[in-house]
Short mmCIF file of C-alpha atoms and ligand atoms in Angstrom, two decimals:
data_model
loop_
_atom_site.label_atom_id
_atom_site.label_comp_id
_atom_site.label_asym_id
_atom_site.label_seq_id
_atom_site.Cartn_x
_atom_site.Cartn_y
_atom_site.Cartn_z
CA MET A 1 26.93 -33.32 14.60
CA ARG A 2 27.41 -29.77 15.75
CA GLU A 3 24.64 -27.25 15.91
CA VAL A 4 23.08 -26.06 12.69
CA PRO A 5 22.09 -22.40 13.06
CA LEU A 6 19.54 -20.60 10.90
CA LEU A 7 22.22 -18.23 9.78
CA ASP A 8 25.90 -17.93 10.84
CA LEU A 9 27.38 -14.57 9.99
CA LYS A 10 30.71 -15.59 11.51
CA ARG A 11 31.40 -18.05 8.74
CA LEU A 12 33.54 -15.67 6.67
CA ASP A 13 35.55 -16.62 3.64
CA PRO A 14 39.15 -15.43 4.49
CA GLU A 15 39.38 -13.55 1.20
CA LEU A 16 36.09 -11.66 1.92
CA GLU A 17 37.27 -11.02 5.49
CA ASP A 18 40.42 -9.32 4.09
CA GLU A 19 38.39 -7.16 1.74
CA LEU A 20 36.05 -6.20 4.61
CA GLN A 21 39.02 -5.23 6.74
CA ASP A 22 40.44 -3.20 3.83
CA ALA A 23 37.07 -1.47 3.38
CA PHE A 24 36.94 -0.60 7.06
CA THR A 25 40.44 0.90 7.05
CA ARG A 26 39.75 2.81 3.82
CA VAL A 27 36.66 4.48 5.30
CA LEU A 28 38.29 5.12 8.64
CA LYS A 29 41.21 6.84 6.96
CA SER A 30 38.95 8.79 4.53
CA GLY A 31 37.23 10.56 7.43
CA TYR A 32 34.05 10.55 5.28
CA PHE A 33 31.39 8.67 7.28
CA ILE A 34 27.94 9.57 5.93
CA LEU A 35 26.90 9.28 2.26
CA GLY A 36 29.81 10.34 -0.08
CA PRO A 37 31.88 8.37 -2.54
CA GLU A 38 31.40 4.84 -1.05
CA VAL A 39 27.65 5.29 -1.00
CA GLU A 40 27.65 6.62 -4.57
CA ALA A 41 29.74 3.71 -5.76
CA LEU A 42 27.41 1.25 -4.09
CA GLU A 43 24.38 3.01 -5.57
CA GLU A 44 25.83 2.68 -9.06
CA GLU A 45 26.73 -0.96 -8.58
CA CYS A 46 23.29 -1.79 -7.17
CA ALA A 47 21.44 0.06 -9.94
CA SER A 48 23.33 -2.00 -12.44
CA TYR A 49 22.85 -5.27 -10.54
CA CYS A 50 19.10 -4.68 -10.17
CA GLY A 51 18.57 -3.43 -13.72
CA ALA A 52 17.29 -0.11 -12.44
CA GLU A 53 18.10 3.39 -13.75
CA HIS A 54 18.56 4.96 -10.29
CA ALA A 55 19.50 3.65 -6.86
CA ILE A 56 19.53 5.66 -3.64
CA GLY A 57 21.18 4.29 -0.54
CA VAL A 58 19.15 4.81 2.65
CA SER A 59 19.29 3.97 6.34
CA SER A 60 17.24 0.72 6.28
CA GLY A 61 14.70 -1.31 4.32
CA THR A 62 12.02 0.18 6.53
CA ASP A 63 13.16 3.70 5.66
CA ALA A 64 13.29 2.74 1.96
CA LEU A 65 9.56 1.90 2.16
CA LEU A 66 8.75 5.03 4.16
CA VAL A 67 10.64 7.36 1.85
CA ALA A 68 9.08 5.68 -1.22
CA LEU A 69 5.59 6.40 0.13
CA MET A 70 6.58 9.97 1.08
CA ALA A 71 8.04 10.57 -2.38
CA LEU A 72 4.71 9.56 -3.94
CA GLY A 73 2.90 12.02 -1.65
CA ILE A 74 0.91 9.32 0.07
CA GLY A 75 -0.65 10.25 3.41
CA ALA A 76 -3.88 10.74 5.33
CA GLY A 77 -7.01 9.72 3.43
CA ASP A 78 -5.10 7.35 1.14
CA GLU A 79 -5.25 3.60 1.00
CA VAL A 80 -2.30 1.38 0.16
CA ILE A 81 -2.72 -2.30 -0.61
CA CYS A 82 -0.22 -4.79 0.81
CA PRO A 83 -0.13 -8.43 1.86
CA SER A 84 -1.04 -9.51 5.42
CA PHE A 85 1.45 -12.36 5.28
CA THR A 86 4.68 -10.40 5.41
CA PHE A 87 7.11 -8.69 7.74
CA PHE A 88 5.67 -5.88 9.82
CA ALA A 89 7.51 -3.06 8.11
CA THR A 90 5.56 -3.32 4.86
CA ALA A 91 2.35 -2.17 6.58
CA GLY A 92 3.94 -0.22 9.46
CA CYS A 93 5.35 2.31 6.97
CA ILE A 94 1.98 2.77 5.26
CA SER A 95 0.38 3.65 8.67
CA ARG A 96 3.25 5.96 9.61
CA THR A 97 2.49 8.22 6.60
CA GLY A 98 -1.15 8.50 7.83
CA ALA A 99 -2.46 6.29 5.02
CA ARG A 100 -4.43 3.11 5.68
CA PRO A 101 -2.98 -0.36 4.88
CA VAL A 102 -5.49 -2.52 3.08
CA PHE A 103 -4.54 -6.14 3.51
CA VAL A 104 -4.84 -8.72 0.76
CA ASP A 105 -4.66 -12.52 1.09
CA ALA A 106 -1.82 -14.71 -0.04
CA LEU A 107 -1.55 -17.55 -2.56
CA GLU A 108 -0.78 -20.99 -1.04
CA SER A 109 1.46 -21.82 -3.98
CA SER A 110 3.88 -18.90 -3.71
CA PHE A 111 3.18 -17.29 -0.29
CA ASN A 112 2.92 -14.01 -2.23
CA CYS A 113 -0.11 -11.75 -2.58
CA ASP A 114 -3.09 -12.86 -4.58
CA PRO A 115 -3.60 -10.54 -7.64
CA GLU A 116 -7.41 -11.29 -7.68
CA ASP A 117 -7.70 -10.08 -4.10
CA ILE A 118 -5.74 -6.95 -4.94
CA GLU A 119 -8.18 -6.09 -7.68
CA ARG A 120 -11.16 -6.72 -5.34
CA LYS A 121 -9.78 -4.36 -2.74
CA ILE A 122 -9.10 -1.36 -4.99
CA THR A 123 -11.22 1.70 -4.14
CA SER A 124 -11.24 5.31 -5.30
CA ARG A 125 -8.80 6.02 -2.43
CA THR A 126 -6.20 3.38 -3.44
CA ARG A 127 -2.91 5.11 -4.25
CA ALA A 128 -0.42 2.25 -4.37
CA ILE A 129 0.10 -1.48 -4.14
CA ILE A 130 3.09 -2.86 -2.27
CA PRO A 131 3.73 -6.46 -3.37
CA VAL A 132 6.34 -8.24 -1.31
CA HIS A 133 8.70 -10.74 -2.92
CA LEU A 134 8.53 -12.98 0.10
CA TYR A 135 11.42 -15.32 1.00
CA GLY A 136 13.25 -14.27 -2.18
CA ARG A 137 10.63 -15.25 -4.75
CA CYS A 138 9.00 -12.59 -6.93
CA ALA A 139 5.28 -11.93 -6.64
CA ASP A 140 3.07 -12.33 -9.75
CA MET A 141 4.28 -9.07 -11.27
CA ALA A 142 2.68 -9.35 -14.67
CA GLU A 143 -0.80 -9.46 -13.14
CA ILE A 144 0.01 -6.93 -10.49
CA LEU A 145 1.43 -4.39 -12.98
CA ASP A 146 -1.51 -4.89 -15.25
CA ILE A 147 -4.00 -4.19 -12.46
CA ALA A 148 -2.00 -1.12 -11.34
CA GLU A 149 -1.91 0.23 -14.90
CA ARG A 150 -5.62 -0.24 -15.43
CA HIS A 151 -6.46 1.60 -12.21
CA ASP A 152 -3.67 4.09 -12.53
CA ILE A 153 -2.02 3.36 -9.19
CA ALA A 154 1.66 3.09 -8.31
CA VAL A 155 3.49 -0.24 -7.53
CA ILE A 156 6.18 -0.14 -4.85
CA GLU A 157 8.04 -3.44 -4.74
CA ASP A 158 9.08 -4.57 -1.26
CA ALA A 159 12.17 -6.40 -2.46
CA ALA A 160 13.81 -6.47 0.99
CA GLN A 161 14.15 -10.28 0.79
CA ALA A 162 14.65 -10.52 -2.96
CA ILE A 163 17.70 -8.70 -4.33
CA GLY A 164 18.64 -10.38 -7.56
CA ALA A 165 15.42 -12.44 -7.75
CA GLU A 166 13.80 -12.47 -11.19
CA TYR A 167 10.35 -12.44 -12.72
CA GLU A 168 10.60 -13.57 -16.32
CA ASP A 169 13.72 -11.72 -17.30
CA ARG A 170 13.38 -8.72 -15.02
CA ARG A 171 14.95 -8.21 -11.61
CA ALA A 172 13.19 -7.48 -8.39
CA GLY A 173 12.99 -3.74 -7.80
CA SER A 174 13.08 -2.82 -11.51
CA MET A 175 9.43 -3.45 -12.32
CA GLY A 176 7.38 -1.12 -10.24
CA ARG A 177 7.56 2.71 -9.86
CA ILE A 178 9.88 2.15 -6.90
CA GLY A 179 11.81 -0.81 -5.46
CA CYS A 180 12.81 -1.10 -1.80
CA PHE A 181 15.69 -3.21 -0.47
CA SER A 182 17.19 -3.94 2.92
CA PHE A 183 20.78 -4.63 3.89
CA PHE A 184 19.83 -5.97 7.29
CA PRO A 185 22.45 -8.67 8.04
CA THR A 186 20.03 -11.58 7.55
CA LYS A 187 19.13 -10.63 3.92
CA ASN A 188 21.00 -12.13 1.04
CA LEU A 189 23.04 -8.94 0.70
CA GLY A 190 23.68 -7.83 4.30
CA ALA A 191 25.63 -4.97 5.82
CA CYS A 192 27.38 -5.09 9.26
CA GLY A 193 24.50 -3.01 10.60
CA ASP A 194 21.47 -1.39 9.15
CA GLY A 195 21.08 -0.14 5.61
CA GLY A 196 18.67 -0.06 2.66
CA LEU A 197 18.24 1.04 -0.89
CA VAL A 198 15.56 2.55 -3.12
CA THR A 199 15.53 1.96 -6.87
CA CYS A 200 13.46 3.73 -9.54
CA GLN A 201 13.49 4.42 -13.25
CA ASP A 202 12.51 8.05 -13.18
CA ALA A 203 15.18 10.79 -12.63
CA GLU A 204 12.71 13.27 -11.15
CA LEU A 205 11.51 10.73 -8.60
CA ALA A 206 15.09 9.75 -7.76
CA ASP A 207 15.92 13.42 -7.04
CA LYS A 208 12.90 13.76 -4.83
CA ILE A 209 14.03 10.73 -2.81
CA ARG A 210 17.58 12.11 -2.50
CA VAL A 211 16.18 15.35 -1.12
CA LEU A 212 13.84 13.54 1.30
CA ARG A 213 16.81 11.48 2.54
CA VAL A 214 18.41 14.63 3.96
CA HIS A 215 15.38 16.17 5.74
CA GLY A 216 14.04 17.67 2.51
CA GLY A 217 16.87 20.23 2.41
CA ALA A 218 17.81 21.38 -1.12
CA PRO A 219 20.07 23.19 -1.01
CA LYS A 220 21.21 22.34 2.48
CA TYR A 221 19.24 24.20 5.16
CA TYR A 222 16.55 25.31 2.70
CA HIS A 223 13.58 22.98 3.21
CA GLY A 224 10.94 22.90 0.53
CA VAL A 225 9.53 19.59 1.83
CA ILE A 226 9.65 17.68 5.12
CA GLY A 227 11.94 14.63 4.84
CA GLY A 228 13.85 12.70 7.45
CA ASN A 229 17.26 11.35 8.25
CA PHE A 230 17.31 8.42 5.81
CA ARG A 231 21.08 8.54 5.16
CA LEU A 232 23.26 5.52 4.63
CA ASP A 233 26.69 5.28 6.36
CA ALA A 234 29.80 5.20 4.19
CA LEU A 235 31.09 2.33 6.32
CA GLN A 236 28.12 0.17 5.60
CA ALA A 237 28.26 0.94 1.89
CA ALA A 238 31.95 0.03 1.87
CA LEU A 239 31.23 -3.26 3.70
CA ILE A 240 28.36 -4.20 1.39
CA ARG A 241 30.32 -3.75 -1.85
CA PRO A 242 32.60 -6.82 -1.48
CA ARG A 243 29.50 -8.91 -0.71
CA LEU A 244 27.66 -7.54 -3.76
CA ARG A 245 30.46 -8.91 -5.95
CA ARG A 246 29.80 -12.33 -4.43
CA LEU A 247 26.02 -12.11 -4.32
CA ASP A 248 25.27 -14.25 -7.37
CA ASP A 249 27.52 -16.95 -6.06
CA SER A 250 25.97 -16.91 -2.64
CA SER A 251 22.36 -16.81 -3.90
CA LEU A 252 23.21 -19.72 -6.24
CA ARG A 253 24.47 -21.73 -3.28
CA ARG A 254 21.24 -21.06 -1.44
CA ALA A 255 19.29 -22.30 -4.49
CA ARG A 256 21.49 -25.44 -4.52
CA HIS A 257 20.68 -26.13 -0.83
CA ALA A 258 17.03 -25.65 -1.61
CA ALA A 259 17.17 -28.09 -4.49
CA ALA A 260 18.99 -30.60 -2.26
CA TYR A 261 16.30 -30.32 0.39
CA ASN A 262 13.55 -30.80 -2.18
CA ARG A 263 15.24 -33.98 -3.50
CA LEU A 264 15.93 -35.36 -0.02
CA PHE A 265 12.40 -34.76 1.24
CA GLU A 266 10.95 -36.34 -1.85
CA GLU A 267 13.27 -39.35 -1.58
CA ALA A 268 12.20 -39.72 2.06
CA GLY A 269 8.58 -39.99 0.86
CA LEU A 270 7.43 -36.93 2.90
CA THR A 271 5.78 -35.07 0.09
CA GLY A 272 3.50 -37.53 -1.73
CA GLY A 273 -0.12 -38.46 -1.42
CA THR A 274 -3.22 -36.36 -0.67
CA SER A 275 -2.21 -35.22 2.84
CA PRO A 276 1.58 -35.28 2.90
CA PRO A 277 3.33 -34.44 6.21
CA LEU A 278 5.34 -31.72 4.37
CA ARG A 279 4.69 -29.36 1.53
CA LEU A 280 7.80 -28.01 -0.19
CA PRO A 281 8.19 -24.48 -1.48
CA GLU A 282 7.26 -24.42 -5.15
CA THR A 283 10.16 -23.86 -7.55
CA PRO A 284 9.25 -20.87 -9.73
CA PRO A 285 10.18 -20.66 -13.43
CA SER A 286 12.37 -17.55 -12.76
CA ARG A 287 15.14 -17.07 -10.30
CA HIS A 288 14.34 -17.50 -6.64
CA ILE A 289 17.09 -16.34 -4.27
CA TYR A 290 15.96 -18.31 -1.21
CA ASN A 291 16.35 -15.74 1.53
CA GLN A 292 14.33 -18.40 3.29
CA TYR A 293 13.58 -22.04 2.50
CA THR A 294 10.10 -22.46 3.93
CA LEU A 295 8.31 -25.71 4.43
CA ARG A 296 4.67 -26.17 5.30
CA CYS A 297 3.59 -28.65 7.97
CA SER A 298 0.07 -30.01 7.93
CA ASN A 299 -1.07 -28.04 11.02
CA PRO A 300 0.17 -25.90 13.87
CA ASP A 301 0.54 -28.88 16.26
CA SER A 302 2.71 -30.92 13.94
CA ARG A 303 4.79 -27.85 13.26
CA ALA A 304 5.31 -27.20 16.97
CA ALA A 305 6.34 -30.87 17.51
CA LEU A 306 8.76 -30.75 14.56
CA ARG A 307 10.28 -27.49 15.82
CA GLU A 308 10.76 -28.99 19.23
CA PHE A 309 12.39 -32.12 17.77
CA LEU A 310 14.73 -30.00 15.65
CA ALA A 311 15.68 -27.85 18.67
CA ALA A 312 16.45 -31.02 20.65
CA ASN A 313 18.75 -32.01 17.72
CA LYS A 314 20.36 -28.56 17.79
CA ILE A 315 18.88 -27.51 14.46
CA ALA A 316 17.50 -23.96 14.37
CA SER A 317 14.25 -23.15 12.61
CA GLU A 318 11.95 -20.11 12.60
CA ILE A 319 8.40 -19.11 11.86
CA TYR A 320 8.20 -16.24 9.39
CA TYR A 321 5.52 -15.03 10.32
CA PRO A 322 3.35 -16.37 13.10
CA ILE A 323 0.57 -13.71 13.06
CA PRO A 324 -0.70 -12.18 9.86
CA LEU A 325 -0.70 -8.39 9.98
CA HIS A 326 -4.51 -7.97 9.82
CA LEU A 327 -4.64 -9.73 13.21
CA GLN A 328 -1.90 -7.73 14.91
CA LYS A 329 -2.98 -5.71 17.95
CA CYS A 330 -1.51 -2.48 16.60
CA PHE A 331 -3.81 -2.68 13.59
CA SER A 332 -6.96 -3.48 15.58
CA SER A 333 -8.53 -0.14 14.67
CA LEU A 334 -8.64 -1.41 11.06
CA ASN A 335 -11.13 -4.03 12.24
CA GLY A 336 -9.37 -7.09 10.84
CA ARG A 337 -11.06 -10.30 11.94
CA LYS A 338 -10.09 -13.94 12.04
CA GLY A 339 -11.34 -15.53 8.86
CA ASP A 340 -10.91 -12.36 6.73
CA LEU A 341 -7.78 -13.65 5.00
CA PRO A 342 -8.03 -17.42 5.30
CA ILE A 343 -4.94 -18.37 3.32
CA SER A 344 -2.68 -15.91 5.21
CA GLU A 345 -4.04 -17.30 8.51
CA LYS A 346 -3.48 -20.89 7.32
CA LEU A 347 0.08 -20.22 6.17
CA ALA A 348 0.89 -18.49 9.46
CA GLY A 349 -0.03 -21.76 11.23
CA GLU A 350 1.94 -24.06 8.91
CA VAL A 351 5.18 -22.36 7.73
CA LEU A 352 8.58 -23.31 9.03
CA SER A 353 11.84 -21.92 7.68
CA ILE A 354 15.00 -24.12 7.98
CA PRO A 355 18.68 -23.22 7.49
CA VAL A 356 19.53 -22.38 3.87
CA PHE A 357 22.36 -19.77 4.15
CA ALA A 358 25.10 -19.91 1.55
CA GLU A 359 27.94 -21.04 3.86
CA LEU A 360 25.98 -24.07 5.03
CA GLU A 361 27.84 -27.30 4.19
CA GLU A 362 26.36 -30.07 2.13
CA GLU A 363 26.60 -32.45 5.05
CA GLU A 364 24.64 -30.01 7.16
CA VAL A 365 21.86 -29.87 4.59
CA SER A 366 21.74 -33.68 4.53
CA HIS A 367 21.76 -33.76 8.31
CA VAL A 368 18.82 -31.39 8.61
CA ALA A 369 16.85 -33.37 6.02
CA ASP A 370 17.77 -36.64 7.69
CA ARG A 371 16.56 -35.37 11.09
CA ILE A 372 13.30 -34.09 9.66
CA ALA A 373 12.70 -37.47 7.94
CA ALA A 374 13.48 -39.20 11.30
CA PHE A 375 10.89 -37.03 13.04
CA PHE A 376 8.12 -38.15 10.68
CA LYS A 377 9.22 -41.77 10.86
CA GLU A 378 9.07 -41.71 14.64
CA SER A 379 5.80 -39.75 14.95
C1 PLP B 1 13.63 -6.95 6.34
C2 PLP B 1 12.38 -6.45 5.71
C3 PLP B 1 11.98 -5.11 5.73
C4 PLP B 1 12.68 -4.14 6.54
O1 PLP B 1 14.03 -3.98 6.34
P1 PLP B 1 14.95 -3.38 7.56
O2 PLP B 1 16.26 -3.11 6.84
O3 PLP B 1 15.05 -4.39 8.60
O4 PLP B 1 14.35 -2.14 8.05
C5 PLP B 1 10.85 -4.74 5.03
N1 PLP B 1 10.09 -5.67 4.39
C6 PLP B 1 10.44 -6.98 4.36
C7 PLP B 1 9.63 -7.91 3.57
C8 PLP B 1 11.56 -7.42 5.03
O5 PLP B 1 11.92 -8.72 5.01
#
């Protein structure tokens, strides 16, 4: 069996490749490279796909979060609640505005933030909550929206890993004040470079974000506020559009791979009993888009041994994320200590993501599951 990568962006359907080549040529010949009609078309298509009133294309998922916080006027003296068990950008952007990230613990069942811990950590300075829909599964939005409403604070959804994921019948990015998406190539909807998107329901807020996107100039060269260069390239927008048309199909394939893994691991007897060698990701009632399929090993040592065994079998795997943010060196001034967020720390020691990308073949899924079963049989 050949190598199984975690993601292979070179596996291009020929029809898609043709459409991408056409998009490239179209933009090249238009001479219009920043914002413009391709970006506007993508914005409209994404707003409709996400069930949001407004969508604003931006330079990255990170900049989507940053401009969202800026648009809400968040800065020095403010606190913003976010999970510790997430990608760095969620909290990095909070700090960059001058506000303080306040980390909450995760739930073992969903890897997402624990609504009870959110409520405990609200203070008079709390201005926003940023739930992350980690790995493509929505956070407990009903509870989070309820808490936010009772305390009159904004919810910014970090939907970077979750475009098209659903909570009950609503889509990621359409539930909070603002939704933030990334088109980084490893996300379910990836560009051929960097890109991001902000969604919101409120026209005034959408206008504010559009102005911040171009250094706060409105009209051009008249700056009422200080923004940044958060613009999206026309070329990236044009290259995303053909993939957006295939997004449902590709996310469905990921979900099929995930279901196959679940079945194969159960059949191999790896998930039963009181201390099973593997814990599978829970299947939520609403649509999970499986940006990652993430297993839990029983402890860091068994995970390290499994990873090594997989590497020796040419199967890629990755740890998203090995160090919870409250323990990162750059946040040491916030005084986070080991033991503060026990579930996040435990998950960081146990999680392992295995290949689940759409273009993976069924035999590859079976092969990965077979090798994992072999590891536990041998050990
Ligand atoms: C990828 C990601 C981001 C940042 O997106 P970029 O486009 O890489 O800047 C933010 N938050 C989460 C949860 C992500 O996974």
